[in-house]
Amino acid sequence: MGRFDDPAAPPSAPTEGGAGAGVPCPPSGMAMMMERAPRIGDVPLLALAVIARSIPHPYGLKTRDYRALLVEALEAEGWTCRTHVRVDSRGTNDGYAGILDLVAHPPTPPGATQLARPVLVEIDKASIQAKTLAKLSRWPHAHAGKVVILTRATHHPAVAGVDSIIPLA
């Protein structure tokens, strides 16, 4: 009898190996990815990249719509998100403040003694704009991870001041 048709098998204890094997599956999903993710300090950038790439992003999708889908997906995985976060400058020397697309706080692992550090996310189209770099550099706390998601690029060279570049095309 397989795990799906065994009324005694609890739904939270999946097994592998076919009918009657009873071998528990190893932990999987976001919890495992968060534990094994490469980190800048304690920021799980790989987890963010996997979530960002899992969202459908057709060519005509507007940045604000992609951002809304990203926030929804992150919050479903336990992240805390704030959009349209103000920084003191956008780097244009015109006196206007900058607005970061997203500040996301990863879920704090069980047993952790301090909160996970935030990830600053900017969403651009095909290349990283100078204003993006300026806004990321104006965040007042240096310990945050800095990520740029490129919705129409397949590759982008590394850029100083950016911890992770996620091309989606």
CSV table of C-alpha atoms in Angstrom, one decimal:
chain,number,residue,atom,x,y,z
A,1,MET,CA,0.0,0.0,0.0
A,2,GLY,CA,1.5,3.4,-1.0
A,3,ARG,CA,1.6,6.4,1.2
A,4,PHE,CA,-1.3,8.1,-0.5
A,5,ASP,CA,-3.8,5.3,0.1
A,6,ASP,CA,-2.7,4.3,3.6
A,7,PRO,CA,-5.2,5.9,6.0
A,8,ALA,CA,-2.7,5.4,8.9
A,9,ALA,CA,0.1,7.3,7.3
A,10,PRO,CA,0.2,10.9,8.5
A,11,PRO,CA,0.2,13.4,5.7
A,12,SER,CA,3.3,15.1,7.2
A,13,ALA,CA,5.4,12.0,7.0
A,14,PRO,CA,6.0,11.2,3.3
A,15,THR,CA,7.9,8.1,2.3
A,16,GLU,CA,9.9,7.1,-0.6
A,17,GLY,CA,10.8,3.8,-2.3
A,18,GLY,CA,7.4,2.8,-3.5
A,19,ALA,CA,4.5,0.9,-2.0
A,20,GLY,CA,5.2,-0.2,1.6
A,21,ALA,CA,8.8,0.9,1.7
A,22,GLY,CA,8.2,3.2,4.7
A,23,VAL,CA,11.5,5.0,4.3
A,24,PRO,CA,11.0,8.7,5.4
A,25,CYS,CA,11.9,11.3,2.8
A,26,PRO,CA,14.7,13.6,3.6
A,27,PRO,CA,13.7,17.2,4.5
A,28,SER,CA,13.2,19.3,1.4
A,29,GLY,CA,11.9,22.6,0.2
A,30,MET,CA,12.7,26.1,1.4
A,31,ALA,CA,13.8,25.0,4.9
A,32,MET,CA,16.6,22.8,3.5
A,33,MET,CA,17.6,25.5,0.9
A,34,MET,CA,17.8,28.1,3.6
A,35,GLU,CA,20.1,26.0,5.7
A,36,ARG,CA,22.4,25.2,2.8
A,37,ALA,CA,22.3,28.5,0.9
A,38,PRO,CA,25.5,30.5,0.3
A,39,ARG,CA,25.3,33.6,2.5
A,40,ILE,CA,26.6,37.0,2.7
A,41,GLY,CA,26.8,37.3,6.5
A,42,ASP,CA,23.6,35.4,7.2
A,43,VAL,CA,21.6,36.4,4.1
A,44,PRO,CA,20.3,33.4,2.0
A,45,LEU,CA,20.8,34.8,-1.5
A,46,LEU,CA,20.4,31.4,-3.2
A,47,ALA,CA,16.9,31.1,-1.7
A,48,LEU,CA,15.9,34.4,-3.1
A,49,ALA,CA,17.3,33.5,-6.5
A,50,VAL,CA,15.4,30.3,-6.6
A,51,ILE,CA,12.1,32.0,-5.6
A,52,ALA,CA,12.7,34.9,-8.1
A,53,ARG,CA,13.4,32.4,-11.0
A,54,SER,CA,10.3,30.3,-10.1
A,55,ILE,CA,7.9,33.2,-10.9
A,56,PRO,CA,6.6,33.3,-14.5
A,57,HIS,CA,7.9,36.4,-16.2
A,58,PRO,CA,6.6,36.9,-19.8
A,59,TYR,CA,8.3,39.5,-21.8
A,60,GLY,CA,5.6,42.1,-21.5
A,61,LEU,CA,5.3,41.8,-17.7
A,62,LYS,CA,5.7,45.2,-16.0
A,63,THR,CA,8.2,45.6,-13.2
A,64,ARG,CA,5.5,46.5,-10.7
A,65,ASP,CA,3.6,43.3,-11.5
A,66,TYR,CA,6.7,41.1,-11.2
A,67,ARG,CA,7.5,42.8,-7.9
A,68,ALA,CA,4.0,42.0,-6.6
A,69,LEU,CA,4.4,38.4,-7.6
A,70,LEU,CA,7.9,38.2,-6.0
A,71,VAL,CA,6.6,39.7,-2.7
A,72,GLU,CA,3.7,37.2,-2.7
A,73,ALA,CA,6.1,34.3,-3.3
A,74,LEU,CA,8.6,35.4,-0.7
A,75,GLU,CA,5.9,36.0,1.9
A,76,ALA,CA,4.5,32.5,1.2
A,77,GLU,CA,7.9,31.2,2.3
A,78,GLY,CA,8.0,33.2,5.5
A,79,TRP,CA,9.9,36.3,4.4
A,80,THR,CA,8.8,39.8,5.5
A,81,CYS,CA,8.7,42.3,2.7
A,82,ARG,CA,8.5,46.1,2.3
A,83,THR,CA,8.2,47.7,-1.1
A,84,HIS,CA,8.9,51.3,-2.1
A,85,VAL,CA,11.5,51.9,0.6
A,86,ARG,CA,12.9,55.4,0.6
A,87,VAL,CA,16.7,56.1,0.7
A,88,ASP,CA,18.1,59.6,0.9
A,89,SER,CA,19.3,59.9,-2.8
A,90,ARG,CA,18.9,58.2,-6.1
A,91,GLY,CA,22.3,59.3,-7.3
A,92,THR,CA,21.2,62.0,-9.7
A,93,ASN,CA,22.3,65.1,-7.7
A,94,ASP,CA,18.9,66.7,-8.2
A,95,GLY,CA,17.8,66.5,-4.6
A,96,TYR,CA,15.2,63.7,-5.1
A,97,ALA,CA,15.1,60.7,-2.8
A,98,GLY,CA,15.5,57.2,-4.2
A,99,ILE,CA,13.1,54.4,-3.8
A,100,LEU,CA,14.2,50.8,-3.4
A,101,ASP,CA,11.9,48.3,-5.1
A,102,LEU,CA,12.0,45.8,-2.2
A,103,VAL,CA,13.6,45.2,1.2
A,104,ALA,CA,13.0,41.5,2.1
A,105,HIS,CA,13.9,40.0,5.5
A,106,PRO,CA,14.4,36.2,5.4
A,107,PRO,CA,12.7,34.0,8.0
A,108,THR,CA,14.8,33.6,11.1
A,109,PRO,CA,15.9,29.9,11.4
A,110,PRO,CA,14.6,28.1,14.6
A,111,GLY,CA,16.9,28.6,17.5
A,112,ALA,CA,18.6,31.6,16.0
A,113,THR,CA,19.5,34.3,18.5
A,114,GLN,CA,19.3,37.3,16.1
A,115,LEU,CA,17.2,38.3,13.1
A,116,ALA,CA,18.3,37.4,9.6
A,117,ARG,CA,19.8,40.3,7.8
A,118,PRO,CA,17.7,42.1,5.1
A,119,VAL,CA,18.1,41.7,1.3
A,120,LEU,CA,17.8,44.8,-0.8
A,121,VAL,CA,16.2,44.0,-4.2
A,122,GLU,CA,16.2,46.3,-7.2
A,123,ILE,CA,14.5,45.1,-10.4
A,124,ASP,CA,15.9,46.4,-13.8
A,125,LYS,CA,15.2,45.3,-17.3
A,126,ALA,CA,18.4,44.4,-19.4
A,127,SER,CA,21.3,46.0,-17.5
A,128,ILE,CA,22.0,47.5,-14.1
A,129,GLN,CA,21.4,51.2,-14.1
A,130,ALA,CA,23.6,53.8,-12.4
A,131,LYS,CA,20.6,54.9,-10.3
A,132,THR,CA,20.2,51.3,-9.1
A,133,LEU,CA,23.8,51.2,-7.8
A,134,ALA,CA,23.3,54.6,-6.2
A,135,LYS,CA,20.1,53.5,-4.4
A,136,LEU,CA,21.7,50.3,-3.1
A,137,SER,CA,24.7,52.2,-1.9
A,138,ARG,CA,22.6,54.7,0.1
A,139,TRP,CA,21.1,52.0,2.4
A,140,PRO,CA,22.1,53.1,5.9
A,141,HIS,CA,23.1,49.6,7.1
A,142,ALA,CA,26.1,48.1,5.4
A,143,HIS,CA,25.3,44.5,6.5
A,144,ALA,CA,22.4,44.0,4.0
A,145,GLY,CA,22.6,41.8,1.0
A,146,LYS,CA,22.2,43.6,-2.3
A,147,VAL,CA,20.5,41.9,-5.2
A,148,VAL,CA,19.6,43.1,-8.7
A,149,ILE,CA,17.0,41.1,-10.7
A,150,LEU,CA,17.2,41.6,-14.5
A,151,THR,CA,14.0,40.7,-16.2
A,152,ARG,CA,15.2,40.8,-19.8
A,153,ALA,CA,18.9,39.7,-19.5
A,154,THR,CA,20.4,36.2,-19.9
A,155,HIS,CA,23.8,37.2,-18.3
A,156,HIS,CA,25.4,40.2,-16.7
A,157,PRO,CA,29.0,40.6,-15.5
A,158,ALA,CA,29.7,41.1,-11.8
A,159,VAL,CA,29.3,44.6,-10.5
A,160,ALA,CA,31.0,46.1,-7.4
A,161,GLY,CA,28.5,46.8,-4.7
A,162,VAL,CA,26.1,44.1,-5.8
A,163,ASP,CA,26.1,40.7,-4.0
A,164,SER,CA,24.0,38.8,-6.5
A,165,ILE,CA,22.7,39.5,-10.1
A,166,ILE,CA,19.7,37.3,-11.1
A,167,PRO,CA,19.0,37.3,-14.9
A,168,LEU,CA,15.6,35.9,-15.7
A,169,ALA,CA,15.6,35.8,-19.5
